[in-house]
XYZ file of C-alpha atoms in Angstrom:
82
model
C 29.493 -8.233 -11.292
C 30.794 -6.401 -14.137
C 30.889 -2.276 -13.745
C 27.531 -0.535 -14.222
C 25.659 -3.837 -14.083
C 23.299 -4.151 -11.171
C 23.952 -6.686 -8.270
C 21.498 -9.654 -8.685
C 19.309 -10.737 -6.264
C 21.030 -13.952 -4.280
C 17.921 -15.426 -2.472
C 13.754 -15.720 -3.087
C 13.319 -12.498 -1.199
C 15.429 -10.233 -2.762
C 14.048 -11.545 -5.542
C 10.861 -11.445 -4.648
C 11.421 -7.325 -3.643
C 13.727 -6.806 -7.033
C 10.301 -7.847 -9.128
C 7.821 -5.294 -6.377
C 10.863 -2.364 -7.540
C 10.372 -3.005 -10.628
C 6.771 -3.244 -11.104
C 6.343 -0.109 -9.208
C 9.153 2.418 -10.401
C 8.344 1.101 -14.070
C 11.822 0.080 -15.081
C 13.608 -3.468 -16.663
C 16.581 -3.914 -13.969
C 16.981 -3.123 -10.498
C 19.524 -4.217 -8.506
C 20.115 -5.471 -4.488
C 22.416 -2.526 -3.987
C 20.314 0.088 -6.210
C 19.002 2.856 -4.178
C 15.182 3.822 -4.341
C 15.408 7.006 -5.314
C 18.315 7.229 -7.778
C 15.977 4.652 -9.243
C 13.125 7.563 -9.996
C 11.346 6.980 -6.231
C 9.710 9.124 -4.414
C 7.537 9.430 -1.382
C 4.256 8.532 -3.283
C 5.977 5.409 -4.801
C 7.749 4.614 -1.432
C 4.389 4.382 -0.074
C 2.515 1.949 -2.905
C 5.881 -0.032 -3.083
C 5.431 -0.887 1.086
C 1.690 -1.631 0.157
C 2.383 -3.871 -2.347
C 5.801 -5.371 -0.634
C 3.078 -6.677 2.365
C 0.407 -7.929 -0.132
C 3.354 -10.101 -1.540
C 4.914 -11.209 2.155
C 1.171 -11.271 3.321
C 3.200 -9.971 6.791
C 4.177 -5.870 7.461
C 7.790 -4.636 6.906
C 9.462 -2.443 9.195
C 10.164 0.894 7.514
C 13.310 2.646 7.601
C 13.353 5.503 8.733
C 13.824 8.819 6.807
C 17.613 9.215 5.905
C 18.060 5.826 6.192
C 19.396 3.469 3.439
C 17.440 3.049 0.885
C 18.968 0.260 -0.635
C 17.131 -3.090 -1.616
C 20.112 -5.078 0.187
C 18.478 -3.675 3.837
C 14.919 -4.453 3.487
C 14.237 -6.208 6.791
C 10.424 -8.074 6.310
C 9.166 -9.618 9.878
C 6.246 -11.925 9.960
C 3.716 -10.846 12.926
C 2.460 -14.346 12.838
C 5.503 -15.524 15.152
């Protein structure tokens, strides 16, 4: 990955979460190892991007906590169907 160039995604959900970043913060490239905030986040948009991040997985995420990475890369999405 060339410097300054964000890390793409490698799989369909990171994918899948890249595109939910995007469409929420309003911006053209996010990357696995971008950080939420840097990216213009905040709580408000933390909350719609978890709201739309289930509609998408049609399954709840587990949040991380507050001062916890806020990196794409550790996104952990559990189905409650198993």
């Amino acid at each position: 990955v060339p410097a300054g160039a964000p890390r793409a995604p490698s799989n369909e959900i990171e994918n899948a979460i890249v595109e939910v970043w995007k469409e929420v913060l309003q911006v053209d490239r996010v990357g696995t190892e971008d950080n939420f905030f840097d990216l213009g986040g905040h709580s408000l948009l933390a909350v719609k991007t978890h709201r739309r991040l289930c509609e998408v997985y049609a399954a709840p995420l587990i949040a991380q906590k507050p001062g916890e990475s806020s990196q794409l890369a550790v996104l952990i999405c559990r189905d409650e169907a198993m």
